[in-house]
Coordinates of N, CA and C and ligand atoms in Angstrom, one line a residue:
M1 N 7.1 14.5 -10.8 CA 5.7 14.0 -11.0 C 5.8 12.4 -11.1
I2 N 5.0 11.7 -10.3 CA 5.0 10.3 -10.3 C 4.2 9.8 -11.5
C3 N 4.7 8.9 -12.2 CA 4.1 8.3 -13.4 C 2.9 7.4 -12.9
A4 N 1.7 7.7 -13.4 CA 0.5 7.0 -12.9 C 0.1 5.8 -13.8
D5 N 0.7 5.7 -14.9 CA 0.2 4.6 -15.8 C 1.3 3.7 -16.3
A6 N 2.3 3.4 -15.4 CA 3.3 2.4 -15.7 C 2.8 1.0 -15.5
I7 N 3.4 0.1 -16.1 CA 3.2 -1.4 -15.8 C 4.4 -1.9 -15.2
I8 N 4.3 -2.3 -13.9 CA 5.5 -2.7 -13.2 C 5.4 -4.2 -13.0
T9 N 6.5 -4.9 -13.3 CA 6.5 -6.4 -13.3 C 7.5 -6.9 -12.3
T10 N 7.1 -7.8 -11.5 CA 8.0 -8.5 -10.6 C 7.9 -10.0 -10.9
P11 N 8.7 -10.9 -10.2 CA 8.6 -12.3 -10.6 C 7.1 -12.9 -10.6
R12 N 6.3 -12.4 -9.6 CA 5.0 -13.0 -9.5 C 3.9 -12.1 -9.8
L13 N 4.2 -10.8 -9.9 CA 3.1 -9.8 -9.9 C 3.2 -8.8 -11.1
L14 N 2.1 -8.3 -11.5 CA 2.0 -7.2 -12.4 C 1.3 -6.1 -11.6
L15 N 1.9 -4.9 -11.6 CA 1.2 -3.8 -10.9 C 0.9 -2.7 -11.9
R16 N -0.3 -2.2 -11.8 CA -0.8 -1.2 -12.7 C -1.9 -0.4 -12.0
K17 N -2.3 0.7 -12.6 CA -3.4 1.5 -12.1 C -4.7 0.6 -12.3
P18 N -5.5 0.5 -11.2 CA -6.8 -0.3 -11.4 C -7.7 0.5 -12.3
T19 N -8.6 -0.3 -13.0 CA -9.6 0.3 -13.9 C -11.0 -0.2 -13.5
V20 N -12.0 0.4 -14.1 CA -13.4 0.0 -13.7 C -13.6 -1.5 -13.9
E21 N -12.8 -2.1 -14.8 CA -13.0 -3.6 -15.0 C -12.5 -4.4 -13.8
D22 N -11.7 -3.8 -13.0 CA -11.2 -4.4 -11.8 C -12.1 -4.2 -10.6
A23 N -13.1 -3.4 -10.7 CA -13.9 -3.0 -9.6 C -14.5 -4.2 -8.8
H24 N -15.1 -5.1 -9.6 CA -15.8 -6.2 -8.9 C -14.9 -7.1 -8.1
A25 N -13.7 -7.4 -8.7 CA -12.7 -8.2 -8.0 C -12.2 -7.5 -6.8
M26 N -12.0 -6.2 -6.9 CA -11.5 -5.4 -5.7 C -12.6 -5.4 -4.7
Q27 N -13.9 -5.2 -5.1 CA -15.0 -5.1 -4.2 C -15.2 -6.4 -3.4
S28 N -15.1 -7.5 -4.2 CA -15.4 -8.8 -3.4 C -14.3 -9.0 -2.4
A29 N -13.0 -8.7 -2.8 CA -11.9 -8.8 -1.8 C -12.1 -7.9 -0.6
K30 N -12.5 -6.7 -0.9 CA -12.7 -5.7 0.1 C -13.9 -6.1 1.1
E31 N -15.0 -6.6 0.5 CA -16.1 -7.1 1.4 C -15.6 -8.3 2.3
A32 N -14.8 -9.1 1.7 CA -14.4 -10.3 2.4 C -13.5 -10.0 3.6
C33 N -12.8 -8.9 3.6 CA -11.9 -8.5 4.7 C -12.3 -7.2 5.3
W34 N -13.6 -6.8 5.1 CA -14.0 -5.5 5.6 C -13.8 -5.3 7.1
P35 N -14.1 -6.3 8.0 CA -13.8 -6.1 9.4 C -12.4 -5.9 9.7
E36 N -11.5 -6.5 9.0 CA -10.0 -6.3 9.2 C -9.6 -4.9 8.7
L37 N -10.2 -4.5 7.5 CA -9.9 -3.2 7.0 C -10.4 -2.1 8.0
Q38 N -11.5 -2.3 8.6 CA -12.0 -1.3 9.6 C -11.2 -1.3 10.8
K39 N -10.4 -2.3 11.1 CA -9.5 -2.3 12.2 C -8.3 -1.5 11.9
W40 N -7.8 -1.6 10.7 CA -6.4 -1.1 10.4 C -6.3 0.0 9.4
M41 N -7.3 0.3 8.6 CA -7.1 1.3 7.5 C -7.7 2.6 7.9
S42 N -6.9 3.7 7.7 CA -7.4 5.0 8.1 C -8.7 5.4 7.3
W43 N -8.8 4.9 6.1 CA -9.9 5.4 5.2 C -11.2 4.6 5.3
S44 N -11.2 3.5 6.2 CA -12.2 2.6 6.1 C -13.5 2.9 6.9
S45 N -14.0 4.2 6.8 CA -15.2 4.5 7.4 C -16.4 3.8 6.7
D46 N -17.5 3.7 7.3 CA -18.6 2.9 6.8 C -19.0 3.3 5.3
E47 N -18.9 4.6 5.0 CA -19.3 5.0 3.7 C -18.3 4.6 2.6
R48 N -17.1 4.1 3.0 CA -16.1 3.6 2.0 C -16.4 2.1 1.6
K49 N -17.4 1.5 2.2 CA -17.6 0.1 1.9 C -18.2 -0.2 0.5
P50 N -19.2 0.5 0.1 CA -20.0 0.1 -1.1 C -19.1 0.1 -2.4
L51 N -19.6 -0.5 -3.4 CA -19.0 -0.6 -4.8 C -18.8 0.9 -5.3
S52 N -19.7 1.8 -5.0 CA -19.6 3.1 -5.5 C -18.3 3.8 -4.9
A53 N -17.9 3.4 -3.7 CA -16.7 4.0 -3.1 C -15.4 3.3 -3.8
T54 N -15.5 2.1 -4.1 CA -14.4 1.4 -4.8 C -14.2 2.1 -6.2
L55 N -15.3 2.4 -6.9 CA -15.3 3.0 -8.2 C -14.7 4.4 -8.0
E56 N -15.1 5.1 -7.0 CA -14.6 6.5 -6.7 C -13.1 6.4 -6.5
F57 N -12.6 5.4 -5.7 CA -11.2 5.2 -5.5 C -10.4 5.0 -6.8
I58 N -11.0 4.1 -7.7 CA -10.4 3.8 -8.9 C -10.3 5.0 -9.8
N59 N -11.3 5.8 -9.8 CA -11.4 7.0 -10.7 C -10.7 8.2 -10.2
A60 N -10.3 8.2 -8.9 CA -9.8 9.4 -8.3 C -8.5 9.8 -9.0
D61 N -8.4 11.1 -9.2 CA -7.3 11.6 -10.0 C -6.9 13.0 -9.5
D62 N -6.7 13.1 -8.2 CA -6.5 14.4 -7.6 C -5.0 14.8 -7.4
G63 N -4.1 13.9 -7.9 CA -2.7 14.1 -7.8 C -2.1 13.9 -6.4
Q64 N -3.0 13.5 -5.4 CA -2.5 13.3 -4.1 C -2.2 11.8 -3.8
Y65 N -2.7 10.9 -4.6 CA -2.5 9.5 -4.4 C -2.5 8.8 -5.7
I66 N -1.4 8.1 -6.0 CA -1.4 7.4 -7.3 C -1.7 5.9 -7.0
Q67 N -2.8 5.4 -7.4 CA -3.3 4.1 -7.1 C -2.5 3.1 -8.0
Y68 N -2.0 2.0 -7.4 CA -1.5 0.9 -8.1 C -2.0 -0.4 -7.5
C69 N -2.4 -1.3 -8.3 CA -2.8 -2.6 -7.7 C -2.0 -3.7 -8.3
A70 N -1.7 -4.7 -7.5 CA -0.9 -5.9 -7.9 C -1.9 -7.1 -8.3
F71 N -1.6 -7.6 -9.4 CA -2.4 -8.8 -9.9 C -1.4 -9.9 -10.1
H72 N -1.9 -11.2 -9.9 CA -1.0 -12.3 -10.2 C -0.7 -12.4 -11.7
R73 N 0.6 -12.6 -12.0 CA 1.0 -12.6 -13.4 C 0.4 -13.7 -14.2
V74 N 0.1 -14.9 -13.5 CA -0.4 -16.0 -14.3 C -2.0 -16.0 -14.2
S75 N -2.5 -15.9 -13.0 CA -4.0 -16.1 -12.9 C -4.7 -14.8 -13.1
G76 N -4.0 -13.7 -13.0 CA -4.7 -12.3 -13.1 C -5.4 -11.9 -11.9
A77 N -5.4 -12.8 -10.8 CA -6.2 -12.4 -9.6 C -5.7 -11.1 -9.0
F78 N -6.7 -10.4 -8.5 CA -6.4 -9.2 -7.7 C -5.8 -9.6 -6.4
L79 N -4.6 -9.0 -6.1 CA -3.9 -9.4 -4.8 C -3.8 -8.3 -3.8
I80 N -3.3 -7.2 -4.3 CA -2.9 -6.1 -3.4 C -3.3 -4.7 -3.9
A81 N -3.9 -3.9 -3.0 CA -4.1 -2.5 -3.3 C -2.9 -1.7 -2.6
T82 N -2.2 -0.9 -3.4 CA -1.1 -0.1 -2.9 C -1.1 1.2 -3.6
G83 N 0.0 1.9 -3.5 CA 0.0 3.2 -4.2 C 1.1 4.1 -3.6
I84 N 1.1 5.3 -4.2 CA 2.1 6.3 -3.7 C 1.3 7.6 -3.4
G85 N 1.5 8.0 -2.1 CA 0.8 9.2 -1.7 C 1.8 10.4 -1.6
L86 N 1.2 11.6 -2.0 CA 2.0 12.8 -1.9 C 1.9 13.4 -0.5
Q87 N 3.0 13.5 0.3 CA 2.8 14.1 1.6 C 3.4 15.5 1.6
D88 N 4.6 15.7 1.2 CA 5.2 17.0 1.2 C 6.2 17.1 0.0
P89 N 5.7 17.5 -1.2 CA 6.5 17.5 -2.4 C 7.8 18.3 -2.2
N90 N 7.8 19.4 -1.4 CA 9.0 20.3 -1.2 C 10.1 19.5 -0.5
A91 N 9.7 18.6 0.3 CA 10.7 17.8 1.0 C 10.9 16.5 0.3
G92 N 10.3 16.2 -0.8 CA 10.4 15.0 -1.5 C 9.8 13.8 -0.7
L93 N 8.8 14.1 0.1 CA 8.3 13.1 1.0 C 7.0 12.5 0.5
Y94 N 7.0 11.2 0.3 CA 5.9 10.4 -0.3 C 5.5 9.3 0.7
S95 N 4.4 8.7 0.5 CA 4.0 7.6 1.4 C 3.5 6.4 0.7
T96 N 3.5 5.3 1.3 CA 2.8 4.1 0.7 C 2.0 3.4 1.8
G97 N 1.3 2.4 1.3 CA 0.5 1.5 2.2 C -0.1 0.4 1.4
Y98 N -0.9 -0.4 2.0 CA -1.4 -1.6 1.3 C -2.6 -2.3 2.0
W99 N -3.3 -3.0 1.3 CA -4.2 -4.0 1.9 C -4.3 -5.2 0.9
A100 N -4.5 -6.4 1.4 CA -4.4 -7.6 0.6 C -5.7 -8.3 0.4
N101 N -5.9 -9.0 -0.7 CA -7.0 -9.9 -0.9 C -6.9 -11.0 0.1
P102 N -7.9 -11.2 1.0 CA -7.7 -12.2 2.1 C -7.6 -13.6 1.7
N103 N -7.9 -13.9 0.4 CA -7.7 -15.3 -0.1 C -6.2 -15.6 -0.4
F104 N -5.3 -14.6 -0.2 CA -3.9 -14.9 -0.6 C -3.0 -14.3 0.4
L105 N -3.3 -14.5 1.7 CA -2.4 -13.9 2.7 C -1.2 -14.7 3.0
N106 N -0.2 -14.1 3.6 CA 1.1 -14.8 4.0 C 1.8 -15.5 2.9
K107 N 1.7 -15.0 1.7 CA 2.5 -15.6 0.6 C 3.5 -14.6 0.1
G108 N 3.7 -13.5 0.9 CA 4.7 -12.5 0.5 C 4.3 -11.5 -0.5
F109 N 3.0 -11.5 -0.9 CA 2.5 -10.6 -2.0 C 2.6 -9.1 -1.6
A110 N 2.2 -8.8 -0.3 CA 2.2 -7.4 0.1 C 3.7 -6.9 0.1
T111 N 4.5 -7.8 0.6 CA 6.0 -7.4 0.6 C 6.5 -7.2 -0.8
E112 N 6.2 -8.1 -1.7 CA 6.7 -8.0 -3.0 C 6.1 -6.8 -3.8
A113 N 4.8 -6.6 -3.6 CA 4.2 -5.4 -4.3 C 4.8 -4.1 -3.8
T114 N 4.9 -4.0 -2.5 CA 5.4 -2.7 -1.9 C 6.8 -2.5 -2.2
N115 N 7.6 -3.5 -2.2 CA 9.0 -3.4 -2.6 C 9.1 -2.8 -4.0
A116 N 8.3 -3.4 -4.9 CA 8.3 -2.9 -6.3 C 7.8 -1.4 -6.4
I117 N 6.8 -1.1 -5.6 CA 6.2 0.3 -5.7 C 7.2 1.3 -5.1
I118 N 8.0 0.9 -4.1 CA 9.0 1.8 -3.5 C 10.1 2.0 -4.5
R119 N 10.6 0.9 -5.1 CA 11.7 1.0 -6.1 C 11.3 1.9 -7.2
F120 N 10.0 1.7 -7.7 CA 9.5 2.6 -8.7 C 9.4 4.0 -8.3
A121 N 9.0 4.3 -7.1 CA 8.9 5.7 -6.6 C 10.3 6.3 -6.5
F122 N 11.2 5.6 -5.9 CA 12.6 6.2 -5.8 C 13.3 6.4 -7.1
A123 N 12.8 5.8 -8.2 CA 13.4 6.1 -9.5 C 13.0 7.4 -10.1
H124 N 12.0 8.1 -9.4 CA 11.6 9.4 -9.8 C 12.5 10.4 -9.0
D125 N 13.1 11.4 -9.6 CA 14.1 12.3 -9.0 C 13.5 13.0 -7.8
D126 N 12.1 13.3 -7.9 CA 11.5 14.1 -6.9 C 11.2 13.3 -5.6
V127 N 11.4 12.0 -5.6 CA 11.1 11.2 -4.4 C 12.4 11.0 -3.6
K128 N 12.4 11.6 -2.4 CA 13.6 11.5 -1.5 C 13.4 10.6 -0.3
K129 N 12.1 10.5 0.1 CA 11.8 9.8 1.4 C 10.4 9.1 1.2
M130 N 10.3 7.9 1.7 CA 9.1 7.2 1.7 C 8.6 7.0 3.1
H131 N 7.4 7.3 3.5 CA 6.9 7.1 4.8 C 5.9 6.0 4.8
I132 N 5.8 5.2 5.9 CA 4.8 4.2 6.0 C 4.4 4.2 7.5
C133 N 3.2 3.8 7.8 CA 2.9 3.7 9.3 C 1.9 2.5 9.5
H134 N 1.8 2.0 10.7 CA 0.8 1.0 11.1 C 0.3 1.4 12.4
Y135 N -0.9 0.9 12.7 CA -1.5 1.2 14.0 C -1.1 0.1 15.0
E136 N -1.1 0.5 16.2 CA -0.9 -0.4 17.4 C -1.6 -1.7 17.2
G137 N -0.9 -2.8 17.3 CA -1.6 -4.1 17.3 C -1.6 -4.7 15.9
N138 N -1.2 -4.0 14.9 CA -1.3 -4.5 13.5 C 0.1 -5.2 13.2
D139 N 0.2 -6.4 13.8 CA 1.5 -7.1 13.7 C 1.8 -7.6 12.3
A140 N 0.8 -8.0 11.5 CA 1.1 -8.4 10.2 C 1.7 -7.3 9.3
S141 N 1.1 -6.1 9.5 CA 1.7 -4.9 8.7 C 3.1 -4.5 9.3
K142 N 3.2 -4.6 10.6 CA 4.5 -4.3 11.2 C 5.6 -5.2 10.6
R143 N 5.2 -6.5 10.4 CA 6.2 -7.5 9.9 C 6.5 -7.1 8.4
V144 N 5.5 -6.7 7.7 CA 5.8 -6.4 6.3 C 6.8 -5.2 6.2
I145 N 6.5 -4.2 7.1 CA 7.4 -3.0 7.2 C 8.8 -3.4 7.6
E146 N 8.9 -4.3 8.5 CA 10.3 -4.7 8.9 C 11.0 -5.5 7.8
K147 N 10.2 -6.3 7.1 CA 10.8 -7.1 6.0 C 11.3 -6.2 4.9
L148 N 10.6 -5.0 4.7 CA 11.0 -4.1 3.7 C 12.3 -3.3 4.1
G149 N 12.6 -3.2 5.3 CA 13.8 -2.5 5.8 C 13.6 -1.0 6.1
F150 N 12.3 -0.7 6.4 CA 12.1 0.7 6.9 C 12.7 1.0 8.2
D151 N 13.0 2.3 8.5 CA 13.6 2.7 9.8 C 12.4 3.3 10.6
Y152 N 12.3 2.8 11.9 CA 11.3 3.3 12.8 C 11.7 4.8 13.1
T153 N 10.7 5.7 13.1 CA 11.0 7.1 13.5 C 10.3 7.5 14.8
D154 N 9.0 7.3 14.9 CA 8.4 7.8 16.1 C 7.0 7.2 16.3
T155 N 6.4 7.4 17.4 CA 5.0 7.0 17.7 C 4.1 8.2 18.1
E156 N 3.0 8.3 17.4 CA 2.0 9.3 17.8 C 1.0 8.6 18.7
E157 N 1.0 8.9 20.0 CA 0.1 8.2 20.9 C -1.3 8.5 20.7
K158 N -2.1 7.4 20.7 CA -3.6 7.5 20.7 C -4.0 8.5 19.6
S159 N -3.5 8.4 18.4 CA -3.8 9.4 17.4 C -4.8 9.0 16.4
H160 N -5.3 7.8 16.4 CA -6.3 7.4 15.4 C -7.4 6.6 16.1
A161 N -8.7 7.1 15.8 CA -9.8 6.4 16.4 C -10.2 5.3 15.4
R162 N -10.1 4.0 15.8 CA -10.3 2.9 14.9 C -11.8 2.9 14.5
H163 N -12.0 2.6 13.2 CA -13.4 2.7 12.6 C -14.2 1.5 13.2
S164 N -13.6 0.4 13.5 CA -14.4 -0.8 14.0 C -15.0 -0.6 15.3
D165 N -14.3 0.1 16.3 CA -14.8 0.2 17.6 C -14.5 1.5 18.3
G166 N -13.9 2.5 17.6 CA -13.7 3.8 18.1 C -12.5 3.9 19.1
K167 N -11.9 2.8 19.3 CA -10.7 2.7 20.2 C -9.6 3.6 19.7
Y168 N -9.0 4.4 20.5 CA -7.8 5.2 20.1 C -6.6 4.4 20.1
L169 N -5.9 4.4 18.9 CA -4.7 3.6 18.8 C -3.4 4.5 18.5
D170 N -2.3 4.0 19.0 CA -1.0 4.6 18.6 C -0.7 4.4 17.1
T171 N -0.1 5.4 16.5 CA 0.4 5.3 15.1 C 1.9 5.2 15.2
H172 N 2.5 4.1 14.6 CA 3.9 3.9 14.5 C 4.4 4.3 13.1
N173 N 5.3 5.3 13.1 CA 5.8 5.8 11.8 C 7.2 5.3 11.5
Y174 N 7.4 5.2 10.2 CA 8.7 4.7 9.6 C 9.0 5.5 8.4
L175 N 10.4 5.5 8.1 CA 10.8 6.2 6.9 C 11.8 5.3 6.2
M176 N 12.0 5.6 4.9 CA 13.0 5.0 4.1 C 13.6 6.1 3.2
T177 N 14.9 6.2 3.2 CA 15.5 7.3 2.4 C 16.2 6.9 1.1
S178 N 16.2 5.6 0.9 CA 16.9 5.0 -0.3 C 16.4 3.6 -0.4
P179 N 16.3 3.1 -1.7 CA 15.8 1.8 -1.9 C 16.9 0.7 -1.6
Q180 N 18.1 1.1 -1.1 CA 19.1 0.1 -1.0 C 19.0 -0.9 0.0
N181 N 18.1 -0.7 1.1 CA 17.9 -1.7 2.1 C 16.8 -2.6 1.8
L182 N 16.1 -2.4 0.7 CA 15.0 -3.3 0.3 C 15.5 -4.7 0.0
P183 N 14.7 -5.7 0.3 CA 15.1 -7.0 -0.2 C 15.3 -7.0 -1.7
E184 N 16.2 -7.9 -2.1 CA 16.5 -7.9 -3.6 C 15.2 -8.3 -4.3
L185 N 15.0 -7.7 -5.5 CA 13.8 -8.0 -6.2 C 14.1 -7.7 -7.7
D186 N 13.7 -8.6 -8.5 CA 13.8 -8.5 -10.0 C 12.5 -7.7 -10.4
V187 N 12.7 -6.4 -10.7 CA 11.5 -5.6 -11.0 C 11.9 -4.7 -12.2
S188 N 10.9 -4.5 -13.1 CA 11.0 -3.6 -14.2 C 9.7 -2.9 -14.5
W189 N 9.8 -1.8 -15.3 CA 8.5 -1.1 -15.6 C 8.6 -0.6 -17.0
T190 N 7.4 -0.5 -17.6 CA 7.4 -0.2 -19.0 C 7.4 1.3 -19.4
K191 N 7.0 2.1 -18.4 CA 6.9 3.6 -18.6 C 7.5 4.3 -17.4
G192 N 7.7 5.5 -17.5 CA 8.1 6.3 -16.3 C 9.6 6.5 -16.3
P193 N 10.2 6.7 -15.1 CA 11.6 7.0 -15.1 C 12.5 5.8 -15.3
T194 N 13.7 6.1 -15.6 CA 14.8 5.1 -15.7 C 15.3 4.9 -14.3
Q195 N 15.4 3.6 -13.9 CA 16.0 3.3 -12.5 C 17.4 3.8 -12.4
S196 N 17.7 4.6 -11.4 CA 19.0 5.1 -11.2 C 19.8 4.2 -10.3
Ligands
COA201 C1 -1.0 -6.5 6.3 C2 -1.3 -7.3 5.0 C3 -1.4 -6.3 3.8 C4 -0.2 -8.3 4.8 O1 -0.4 -8.9 3.5 P1 0.3 -10.2 3.1 O2 0.3 -10.4 1.6 O3 -0.2 -11.4 3.9 O4 1.8 -9.9 3.6 P2 3.2 -10.8 3.4 O5 2.8 -12.2 3.1 O6 4.0 -10.1 2.4 O7 3.8 -10.7 4.8 C5 3.1 -11.0 6.0 C6 4.0 -11.2 7.1 O8 3.4 -11.0 8.4 C7 3.4 -12.2 9.1 N1 2.2 -12.2 9.9 C8 0.9 -12.4 9.5 N2 0.0 -12.3 10.5 C9 0.8 -12.0 11.6 C10 0.5 -11.7 12.9 N3 -0.8 -11.7 13.4 N4 1.5 -11.3 13.8 C11 2.8 -11.3 13.3 N5 3.1 -11.6 12.0 C12 2.1 -11.9 11.2 C13 3.5 -13.3 8.1 O9 4.0 -14.5 8.7 C14 4.5 -12.7 7.2 O10 5.8 -12.7 7.7 P3 6.9 -13.8 7.2 O11 7.1 -13.6 5.7 O12 8.1 -13.4 8.0 O13 6.3 -15.1 7.6 C15 -2.7 -8.0 5.2 O14 -2.6 -8.8 6.3 C16 -3.8 -7.1 5.2 O15 -4.4 -6.7 4.2 N6 -4.3 -6.7 6.4 C17 -5.5 -5.8 6.5 C18 -5.2 -4.4 6.0 C19 -3.9 -3.8 6.7 O16 -3.7 -4.0 7.9 N7 -3.2 -3.0 5.9 C20 -2.0 -2.4 6.4 C21 -2.3 -1.1 7.1 S1 -0.9 -0.3 7.8

């Protein structure tokens, strides 16, 4: 069982479950990059845009996805939405993903936040494999996945209809079976499992 209420700390970030107090910061970031999100995020259908959908995301507690958000340790700014998804618990297969506040791109925050969340996930005995994917043309996300050290597994051709224009895109899949290839990161957490 993945711990949903840990506080995870890295050199620049604090990751925790978002609360309703974070909704407006998340919503303004989401609105600022909505066209990009509709190009690249599987969940970004039109009805996911309003504040009510952000609140629904924050309050969701179905055990299928554990939401974590990264905030700047000094300024408190909302930086990254990420999390841990349950794909196949019998196989120990989980997934992750991310989107970033567009005011803070290309500073390594998505890479740092996802590195931390993957280390945290693998510290749970039931997590054996982490999956991540990106759609055809999403070169920034591809670069983050490469920097994290994932192994490419396969491509599902024309498997996703992009929300922005309906174009069918390839999905490129990647796996990680251990945190050992992740870039070094000083990370700790206040609750949950002990890092093995
Ligand atoms: C993908 C995303 C999360 C990256 O966030 P970020 O905090 O800027 O990521 P990082 O700074 O950790 O790393 C970005 C890397 O991509 C590179 N990059 C950025 N735009 C790029 C592009 N168009 N082509 C190739 N590389 C690109 C950056 O140079 C950086 O690599 P570097 O450290 O080697 O220079 C952000 O762009 C985003 O939110 N995009 C929209 C949502 C999305 O695509 N989510 C992922 C779905 S799979």
